[in-house]
Amino acid sequence: MATLSYSDNRSPLKKAPSALVGNRIPSWAVPASAAIAVGLALAAKFGIGWEGWGTAFFTAAALFIIVLTAWSFSVEGKRRAKDRFASTLIYASFVAALVPLTLILGFIVVKGAGALDWNFLTHSMNGVSTRVGGGGVYAAILGTLLQVGLASLIALPVGILTAIYLVEYGKGRFAKAVTFFVDVMTGVPSIVAGLFVFTFLLLGFGLRPFGAAGSIALAILMLPVAVRSSEEMLKLVPRELRESSYALGVPKWRTILKVVLPTALSGLITSALLAIARVAGETAPLILLVGYAPRINADLFGDDQATLPMMIWDQLGKRGGSVTQFTIERAWGAALVLVLIILILNIVARLIAKLTQPKSR
């Protein structure tokens, strides 16, 4: 059995491998395995004649896992090879999820950056035809912010209060029924929510499409997200804080108001902004309930209103049927603005969560 001894002239920083740890593959084994996998995949691609790079990419990923696991098995043994195989699969899944997201965002930035300037951000599409350049997203940004803002005023208070009920008071069949319906609403397609509001509001009262009708549909879609995320944030509040408050004779409603909600405030703000970002890009219910108007319309209760998703839909010829180079550029520019708004909302959520989190000494 090997023993650890530093009585000779070797530096203490260069320790010999421990007998308890066993043999390990070198640190350069991972890039070496990746290089071998890429080389084998390229040889197979050009040898067999695969078309496209997608097959070669996934082949290289599979070969990387096989080569690294086999290397680990030959040096480190069966047990550590299993652990390395599982961890490699986890990292590969993360990369597989990250690659399409990066490609989509990069493609939107490349296609939309050319249309993004001050004139594009400060003008509407009123009077701009499909065969000329110019125009912008100002009316669409205004409509999106107004409709999402009204939807937030409707959905967030209801969602947070429902989450408080489920966490602090909910027991028995009624609480289970509320949880069940929240789960069902999470999977409701957006067009179904739009059809519901269209049937009961527009057809029922004989009204024309208007912005607030879209806000109601967006609120329906936002509500289950707000309930679920707020519920998880409230569950993170330690039970000891509540019990300490009760031990001092503080009533339950006051404990929730003064102890639970301030402790979970940063998480609640984050969940609210994430719910807002979730519905900001919805299109299907807006087609039924809001329509599209190229002019600036700041009245949520008066006539059609522009939004960013509907502007993209319109510029791609889905409403008028005419598509030119100018309309495609404007559609990609509007898509980039929509992504930037959602990105800003997520960054603001992270900053607010960090600033409002409880300070610990």
CSV table of C-alpha atoms in Angstrom, one decimal:
chain,number,residue,atom,x,y,z
A,1,MET,CA,0.0,0.0,0.0
A,2,ALA,CA,1.4,3.4,-1.0
A,3,THR,CA,2.1,5.9,1.7
A,4,LEU,CA,2.3,9.7,1.6
A,5,SER,CA,5.7,10.9,2.6
A,6,TYR,CA,7.4,14.2,2.1
A,7,SER,CA,10.6,13.5,3.8
A,8,ASP,CA,12.5,13.7,0.5
A,9,ASN,CA,13.4,16.8,-1.6
A,10,ARG,CA,10.1,16.9,-3.5
A,11,SER,CA,8.0,20.1,-3.1
A,12,PRO,CA,4.9,19.7,-0.8
A,13,LEU,CA,2.8,21.3,-3.5
A,14,LYS,CA,3.4,18.4,-5.9
A,15,LYS,CA,1.6,15.7,-3.9
A,16,ALA,CA,1.7,12.1,-5.1
A,17,PRO,CA,-1.7,10.5,-6.0
A,18,SER,CA,-3.5,9.2,-3.0
A,19,ALA,CA,-4.1,5.5,-2.7
A,20,LEU,CA,-7.7,6.3,-1.5
A,21,VAL,CA,-8.4,8.4,-4.6
A,22,GLY,CA,-6.8,6.0,-7.1
A,23,ASN,CA,-5.7,6.7,-10.7
A,24,ARG,CA,-7.2,9.7,-12.5
A,25,ILE,CA,-7.2,10.6,-16.2
A,26,PRO,CA,-5.1,13.8,-16.9
A,27,SER,CA,-6.7,17.2,-17.1
A,28,TRP,CA,-6.1,17.4,-20.8
A,29,ALA,CA,-8.2,14.2,-21.4
A,30,VAL,CA,-11.4,16.2,-22.0
A,31,PRO,CA,-10.1,18.5,-24.8
A,32,ALA,CA,-8.2,15.5,-26.2
A,33,SER,CA,-11.4,13.4,-26.3
A,34,ALA,CA,-13.2,16.3,-28.0
A,35,ALA,CA,-10.5,16.6,-30.6
A,36,ILE,CA,-10.6,12.8,-31.3
A,37,ALA,CA,-14.4,12.9,-31.5
A,38,VAL,CA,-14.4,15.9,-33.9
A,39,GLY,CA,-11.7,14.3,-36.1
A,40,LEU,CA,-13.6,11.0,-36.3
A,41,ALA,CA,-16.9,12.8,-37.1
A,42,LEU,CA,-15.3,14.8,-39.9
A,43,ALA,CA,-13.6,11.7,-41.3
A,44,ALA,CA,-17.0,10.0,-41.3
A,45,LYS,CA,-18.7,13.0,-42.9
A,46,PHE,CA,-16.3,13.3,-45.8
A,47,GLY,CA,-15.8,9.6,-46.1
A,48,ILE,CA,-19.5,8.7,-46.2
A,49,GLY,CA,-20.7,12.0,-47.8
A,50,TRP,CA,-23.2,13.3,-45.2
A,51,GLU,CA,-25.0,16.5,-46.3
A,52,GLY,CA,-25.2,19.3,-43.8
A,53,TRP,CA,-23.4,19.7,-40.5
A,54,GLY,CA,-26.1,18.7,-38.1
A,55,THR,CA,-25.4,14.9,-38.4
A,56,ALA,CA,-21.6,15.5,-38.0
A,57,PHE,CA,-22.3,17.7,-34.9
A,58,PHE,CA,-24.4,15.1,-33.1
A,59,THR,CA,-22.0,12.3,-34.2
A,60,ALA,CA,-19.1,14.2,-32.7
A,61,ALA,CA,-21.1,14.7,-29.4
A,62,ALA,CA,-21.9,11.0,-29.2
A,63,LEU,CA,-18.3,10.0,-30.0
A,64,PHE,CA,-17.0,12.5,-27.3
A,65,ILE,CA,-19.1,10.8,-24.6
A,66,ILE,CA,-18.0,7.3,-25.8
A,67,VAL,CA,-14.3,8.2,-26.0
A,68,LEU,CA,-14.1,10.0,-22.6
A,69,THR,CA,-16.1,7.3,-20.9
A,70,ALA,CA,-13.9,4.5,-22.3
A,71,TRP,CA,-10.7,6.4,-21.3
A,72,SER,CA,-12.1,6.8,-17.8
A,73,PHE,CA,-13.0,3.2,-17.6
A,74,SER,CA,-9.5,2.0,-18.7
A,75,VAL,CA,-7.7,4.3,-16.2
A,76,GLU,CA,-10.1,5.1,-13.3
A,77,GLY,CA,-12.2,2.0,-13.2
A,78,LYS,CA,-15.9,1.1,-13.6
A,79,ARG,CA,-17.3,3.2,-10.8
A,80,ARG,CA,-15.7,6.5,-11.7
A,81,ALA,CA,-16.4,5.9,-15.4
A,82,LYS,CA,-20.2,5.7,-14.6
A,83,ASP,CA,-20.0,9.0,-12.7
A,84,ARG,CA,-18.1,10.6,-15.5
A,85,PHE,CA,-20.6,9.3,-18.1
A,86,ALA,CA,-23.5,10.7,-16.1
A,87,SER,CA,-21.8,14.1,-15.6
A,88,THR,CA,-20.9,14.3,-19.3
A,89,LEU,CA,-24.5,13.6,-20.3
A,90,ILE,CA,-25.6,16.5,-18.0
A,91,TYR,CA,-23.2,18.9,-19.6
A,92,ALA,CA,-24.1,17.7,-23.1
A,93,SER,CA,-27.8,18.3,-22.4
A,94,PHE,CA,-26.9,21.8,-21.2
A,95,VAL,CA,-25.0,22.5,-24.4
A,96,ALA,CA,-27.8,21.0,-26.5
A,97,ALA,CA,-30.3,23.4,-24.9
A,98,LEU,CA,-27.9,26.4,-25.2
A,99,VAL,CA,-27.0,25.9,-28.9
A,100,PRO,CA,-30.4,26.5,-30.5
A,101,LEU,CA,-31.1,29.4,-28.1
A,102,THR,CA,-27.8,31.0,-29.1
A,103,LEU,CA,-28.4,30.4,-32.8
A,104,ILE,CA,-31.9,31.9,-32.6
A,105,LEU,CA,-30.8,35.0,-30.7
A,106,GLY,CA,-27.7,35.5,-33.0
A,107,PHE,CA,-29.9,35.2,-36.1
A,108,ILE,CA,-32.4,37.7,-34.8
A,109,VAL,CA,-29.6,40.2,-33.9
A,110,VAL,CA,-27.9,39.7,-37.4
A,111,LYS,CA,-31.2,40.2,-39.3
A,112,GLY,CA,-32.7,42.9,-37.2
A,113,ALA,CA,-29.7,45.1,-36.3
A,114,GLY,CA,-29.7,46.8,-39.8
A,115,ALA,CA,-33.2,48.2,-39.2
A,116,LEU,CA,-32.6,49.4,-35.6
A,117,ASP,CA,-31.9,53.1,-35.4
A,118,TRP,CA,-33.5,56.2,-33.8
A,119,ASN,CA,-35.9,56.8,-36.6
A,120,PHE,CA,-37.1,53.2,-36.4
A,121,LEU,CA,-37.8,53.5,-32.7
A,122,THR,CA,-39.6,56.9,-32.8
A,123,HIS,CA,-41.9,56.6,-35.8
A,124,SER,CA,-45.0,54.6,-36.5
A,125,MET,CA,-46.1,52.7,-39.7
A,126,ASN,CA,-48.9,55.2,-40.4
A,127,GLY,CA,-48.9,56.0,-44.2
A,128,VAL,CA,-45.9,53.8,-45.0
A,129,SER,CA,-46.5,51.3,-47.8
A,130,THR,CA,-44.9,48.0,-48.3
A,131,ARG,CA,-42.9,49.2,-51.3
A,132,VAL,CA,-40.9,52.0,-49.5
A,133,GLY,CA,-38.6,52.1,-46.6
A,134,GLY,CA,-39.0,54.1,-43.4
A,135,GLY,CA,-41.6,53.7,-40.6
A,136,GLY,CA,-40.9,52.3,-37.2
A,137,VAL,CA,-42.1,50.4,-34.1
A,138,TYR,CA,-43.1,53.3,-31.9
A,139,ALA,CA,-46.8,52.6,-32.1
A,140,ALA,CA,-46.2,48.9,-31.6
A,141,ILE,CA,-44.0,49.4,-28.5
A,142,LEU,CA,-46.6,51.7,-27.0
A,143,GLY,CA,-49.4,49.2,-27.6
A,144,THR,CA,-47.4,46.3,-26.2
A,145,LEU,CA,-46.5,48.2,-23.0
A,146,LEU,CA,-50.0,49.4,-22.5
A,147,GLN,CA,-51.7,46.0,-23.0
A,148,VAL,CA,-49.1,44.1,-21.0
A,149,GLY,CA,-49.3,46.7,-18.2
A,150,LEU,CA,-53.1,46.4,-17.9
A,151,ALA,CA,-52.8,42.6,-18.0
A,152,SER,CA,-50.3,42.8,-15.1
A,153,LEU,CA,-52.6,45.0,-13.1
A,154,ILE,CA,-55.3,42.4,-13.5
A,155,ALA,CA,-53.3,39.1,-13.1
A,156,LEU,CA,-50.5,39.8,-10.6
A,157,PRO,CA,-52.6,40.9,-7.5
A,158,VAL,CA,-54.9,37.9,-8.1
A,159,GLY,CA,-52.0,35.5,-8.6
A,160,ILE,CA,-50.1,36.7,-5.5
A,161,LEU,CA,-53.2,36.5,-3.3
A,162,THR,CA,-54.0,33.1,-4.6
A,163,ALA,CA,-50.5,31.9,-3.9
A,164,ILE,CA,-50.8,33.3,-0.3
A,165,TYR,CA,-54.0,31.4,0.1
A,166,LEU,CA,-52.4,28.1,-1.1
A,167,VAL,CA,-49.3,28.5,1.1
A,168,GLU,CA,-50.7,30.0,4.2
A,169,TYR,CA,-54.4,29.0,4.4
A,170,GLY,CA,-55.0,26.3,1.8
A,171,LYS,CA,-56.2,23.0,3.2
A,172,GLY,CA,-58.6,20.4,2.1
A,173,ARG,CA,-60.5,19.8,-1.1
A,174,PHE,CA,-60.9,23.4,-2.1
A,175,ALA,CA,-57.2,24.1,-2.0
A,176,LYS,CA,-56.6,20.9,-4.1
A,177,ALA,CA,-59.2,22.1,-6.6
A,178,VAL,CA,-57.5,25.5,-6.9
A,179,THR,CA,-54.1,23.8,-7.4
A,180,PHE,CA,-55.6,21.5,-10.0
A,181,PHE,CA,-57.2,24.4,-12.0
A,182,VAL,CA,-54.0,26.4,-11.9
A,183,ASP,CA,-52.1,23.4,-13.3
A,184,VAL,CA,-54.8,23.1,-16.1
A,185,MET,CA,-54.6,26.8,-16.9
A,186,THR,CA,-50.8,26.5,-17.2
A,187,GLY,CA,-51.3,24.3,-20.3
A,188,VAL,CA,-54.1,26.2,-21.9
A,189,PRO,CA,-53.1,27.3,-25.5
A,190,SER,CA,-53.1,31.0,-25.9
A,191,ILE,CA,-55.6,30.9,-28.8
A,192,VAL,CA,-58.1,29.2,-26.5
A,193,ALA,CA,-57.8,32.1,-24.0
A,194,GLY,CA,-58.3,34.5,-26.9
A,195,LEU,CA,-61.3,32.5,-28.2
A,196,PHE,CA,-62.8,32.6,-24.7
A,197,VAL,CA,-62.6,36.4,-24.4
A,198,PHE,CA,-63.7,36.8,-28.0
A,199,THR,CA,-66.9,34.8,-27.4
A,200,PHE,CA,-67.9,36.3,-24.1
A,201,LEU,CA,-66.8,39.9,-24.6
A,202,LEU,CA,-66.7,40.8,-28.3
A,203,LEU,CA,-69.5,38.6,-29.5
A,204,GLY,CA,-71.5,38.8,-26.3
A,205,PHE,CA,-71.6,42.6,-26.2
A,206,GLY,CA,-71.3,43.2,-29.9
A,207,LEU,CA,-68.0,45.1,-29.6
A,208,ARG,CA,-65.2,45.7,-32.1
A,209,PRO,CA,-61.6,44.6,-31.3
A,210,PHE,CA,-59.8,46.9,-28.8
A,211,GLY,CA,-56.6,46.8,-26.7
A,212,ALA,CA,-58.1,46.0,-23.3
A,213,ALA,CA,-59.7,42.9,-24.7
A,214,GLY,CA,-56.2,41.6,-25.5
A,215,SER,CA,-55.1,42.6,-22.0
A,216,ILE,CA,-57.8,40.3,-20.5
A,217,ALA,CA,-56.6,37.4,-22.6
A,218,LEU,CA,-53.0,38.1,-21.6
A,219,ALA,CA,-54.0,38.2,-17.9
A,220,ILE,CA,-55.6,34.8,-18.2
A,221,LEU,CA,-52.3,33.4,-19.6
A,222,MET,CA,-50.2,35.3,-17.0
A,223,LEU,CA,-52.3,34.2,-14.0
A,224,PRO,CA,-51.1,30.6,-13.6
A,225,VAL,CA,-47.5,31.6,-14.1
A,226,ALA,CA,-47.9,34.2,-11.4
A,227,VAL,CA,-49.6,31.8,-9.0
A,228,ARG,CA,-47.0,29.0,-9.5
A,229,SER,CA,-43.9,31.2,-9.2
A,230,SER,CA,-45.2,33.2,-6.3
A,231,GLU,CA,-46.2,30.0,-4.5
A,232,GLU,CA,-42.7,28.7,-4.8
A,233,MET,CA,-41.2,32.0,-3.5
A,234,LEU,CA,-43.5,32.0,-0.4
A,235,LYS,CA,-42.6,28.3,0.4
A,236,LEU,CA,-38.9,29.4,0.6
A,237,VAL,CA,-39.7,31.6,3.6
A,238,PRO,CA,-38.4,29.6,6.7
A,239,ARG,CA,-41.2,28.2,8.9
A,240,GLU,CA,-39.2,29.4,11.9
A,241,LEU,CA,-39.9,33.1,11.0
A,242,ARG,CA,-43.6,32.5,11.1
A,243,GLU,CA,-43.5,30.5,14.4
A,244,SER,CA,-41.4,33.2,16.0
A,245,SER,CA,-44.0,35.8,15.1
A,246,TYR,CA,-46.8,33.6,16.3
A,247,ALA,CA,-44.9,33.0,19.6
A,248,LEU,CA,-44.9,36.8,20.2
A,249,GLY,CA,-48.7,36.9,19.8
A,250,VAL,CA,-48.8,38.5,16.3
A,251,PRO,CA,-51.9,37.5,14.4
A,252,LYS,CA,-51.5,35.4,11.2
A,253,TRP,CA,-52.6,38.2,8.8
A,254,ARG,CA,-50.1,40.5,10.3
A,255,THR,CA,-47.3,37.9,10.2
A,256,ILE,CA,-48.0,37.4,6.5
A,257,LEU,CA,-48.0,41.2,5.9
A,258,LYS,CA,-44.9,42.1,8.0
A,259,VAL,CA,-42.8,38.9,8.0
A,260,VAL,CA,-43.6,36.6,5.1
A,261,LEU,CA,-44.1,39.1,2.3
A,262,PRO,CA,-41.1,41.3,3.0
A,263,THR,CA,-38.9,38.2,3.2
A,264,ALA,CA,-40.2,36.9,-0.1
A,265,LEU,CA,-40.3,40.3,-1.8
A,266,SER,CA,-37.3,39.9,-4.1
A,267,GLY,CA,-38.6,36.5,-5.3
A,268,LEU,CA,-42.1,37.8,-5.8
A,269,ILE,CA,-40.8,40.7,-7.9
A,270,THR,CA,-38.8,38.4,-10.0
A,271,SER,CA,-41.7,36.0,-10.6
A,272,ALA,CA,-43.9,38.9,-11.5
A,273,LEU,CA,-41.5,40.3,-14.1
A,274,LEU,CA,-40.9,36.8,-15.5
A,275,ALA,CA,-44.7,36.3,-15.9
A,276,ILE,CA,-44.8,39.7,-17.7
A,277,ALA,CA,-42.0,38.6,-20.0
A,278,ARG,CA,-43.8,35.3,-20.7
A,279,VAL,CA,-46.9,37.0,-22.3
A,280,ALA,CA,-45.2,40.0,-23.9
A,281,GLY,CA,-44.7,38.0,-27.2
A,282,GLU,CA,-48.1,36.4,-27.4
A,283,THR,CA,-49.7,36.8,-30.8
A,284,ALA,CA,-52.6,34.4,-31.2
A,285,PRO,CA,-55.1,36.1,-28.8
A,286,LEU,CA,-54.2,39.5,-30.2
A,287,ILE,CA,-55.2,38.5,-33.7
A,288,LEU,CA,-58.7,37.8,-32.5
A,289,LEU,CA,-59.1,40.6,-29.9
A,290,VAL,CA,-57.0,43.6,-30.8
A,291,GLY,CA,-56.4,43.5,-34.6
A,292,TYR,CA,-53.7,45.8,-35.9
A,293,ALA,CA,-53.5,49.5,-36.7
A,294,PRO,CA,-50.4,51.1,-38.1
A,295,ARG,CA,-51.1,54.5,-36.5
A,296,ILE,CA,-50.3,55.6,-32.9
A,297,ASN,CA,-53.3,54.7,-30.6
A,298,ALA,CA,-52.8,55.1,-26.9
A,299,ASP,CA,-56.4,54.4,-26.0
A,300,LEU,CA,-56.8,50.8,-24.7
A,301,PHE,CA,-60.6,51.0,-25.1
A,302,GLY,CA,-60.8,52.6,-28.6
A,303,ASP,CA,-60.4,50.6,-31.8
A,304,ASP,CA,-57.5,48.5,-33.1
A,305,GLN,CA,-54.1,48.9,-31.6
A,306,ALA,CA,-50.6,48.0,-32.8
A,307,THR,CA,-48.3,45.6,-30.9
A,308,LEU,CA,-44.9,44.2,-31.6
A,309,PRO,CA,-46.0,40.6,-32.3
A,310,MET,CA,-48.8,41.9,-34.6
A,311,MET,CA,-46.5,44.2,-36.4
A,312,ILE,CA,-44.2,41.3,-37.2
A,313,TRP,CA,-47.3,39.3,-38.4
A,314,ASP,CA,-48.4,42.2,-40.5
A,315,GLN,CA,-45.0,43.0,-42.1
A,316,LEU,CA,-44.6,39.4,-43.1
A,317,GLY,CA,-47.7,39.7,-45.3
A,318,LYS,CA,-50.1,37.7,-43.2
A,319,ARG,CA,-52.6,40.6,-43.2
A,320,GLY,CA,-52.2,42.4,-46.5
A,321,GLY,CA,-50.5,39.6,-48.5
A,322,SER,CA,-47.7,41.9,-49.8
A,323,VAL,CA,-44.1,41.1,-48.8
A,324,THR,CA,-41.0,43.1,-49.9
A,325,GLN,CA,-37.4,43.6,-48.8
A,326,PHE,CA,-38.5,46.6,-46.7
A,327,THR,CA,-41.3,44.7,-44.8
A,328,ILE,CA,-38.9,41.8,-44.1
A,329,GLU,CA,-36.3,44.1,-42.6
A,330,ARG,CA,-38.9,45.9,-40.5
A,331,ALA,CA,-40.3,42.5,-39.2
A,332,TRP,CA,-36.8,41.4,-38.1
A,333,GLY,CA,-36.2,44.9,-36.5
A,334,ALA,CA,-39.5,44.5,-34.6
A,335,ALA,CA,-38.5,41.0,-33.5
A,336,LEU,CA,-35.2,42.3,-32.2
A,337,VAL,CA,-36.9,45.1,-30.3
A,338,LEU,CA,-39.3,42.6,-28.7
A,339,VAL,CA,-36.4,40.4,-27.6
A,340,LEU,CA,-34.6,43.4,-26.2
A,341,ILE,CA,-37.6,44.4,-24.2
A,342,ILE,CA,-37.9,40.9,-22.7
A,343,LEU,CA,-34.2,40.8,-22.0
A,344,ILE,CA,-34.4,44.2,-20.2
A,345,LEU,CA,-37.3,42.9,-18.1
A,346,ASN,CA,-35.3,39.8,-17.1
A,347,ILE,CA,-32.2,42.0,-16.2
A,348,VAL,CA,-34.4,44.4,-14.2
A,349,ALA,CA,-35.9,41.4,-12.4
A,350,ARG,CA,-32.5,40.1,-11.4
A,351,LEU,CA,-31.4,43.5,-10.2
A,352,ILE,CA,-34.5,44.1,-8.1
A,353,ALA,CA,-34.2,40.6,-6.6
A,354,LYS,CA,-30.6,41.3,-5.7
A,355,LEU,CA,-31.4,44.8,-4.2
A,356,THR,CA,-34.4,43.7,-2.2
A,357,GLN,CA,-33.2,40.4,-0.8
A,358,PRO,CA,-32.9,40.3,3.0
A,359,LYS,CA,-29.5,41.3,4.3
A,360,SER,CA,-27.7,38.7,6.3
A,361,ARG,CA,-24.9,39.5,8.7
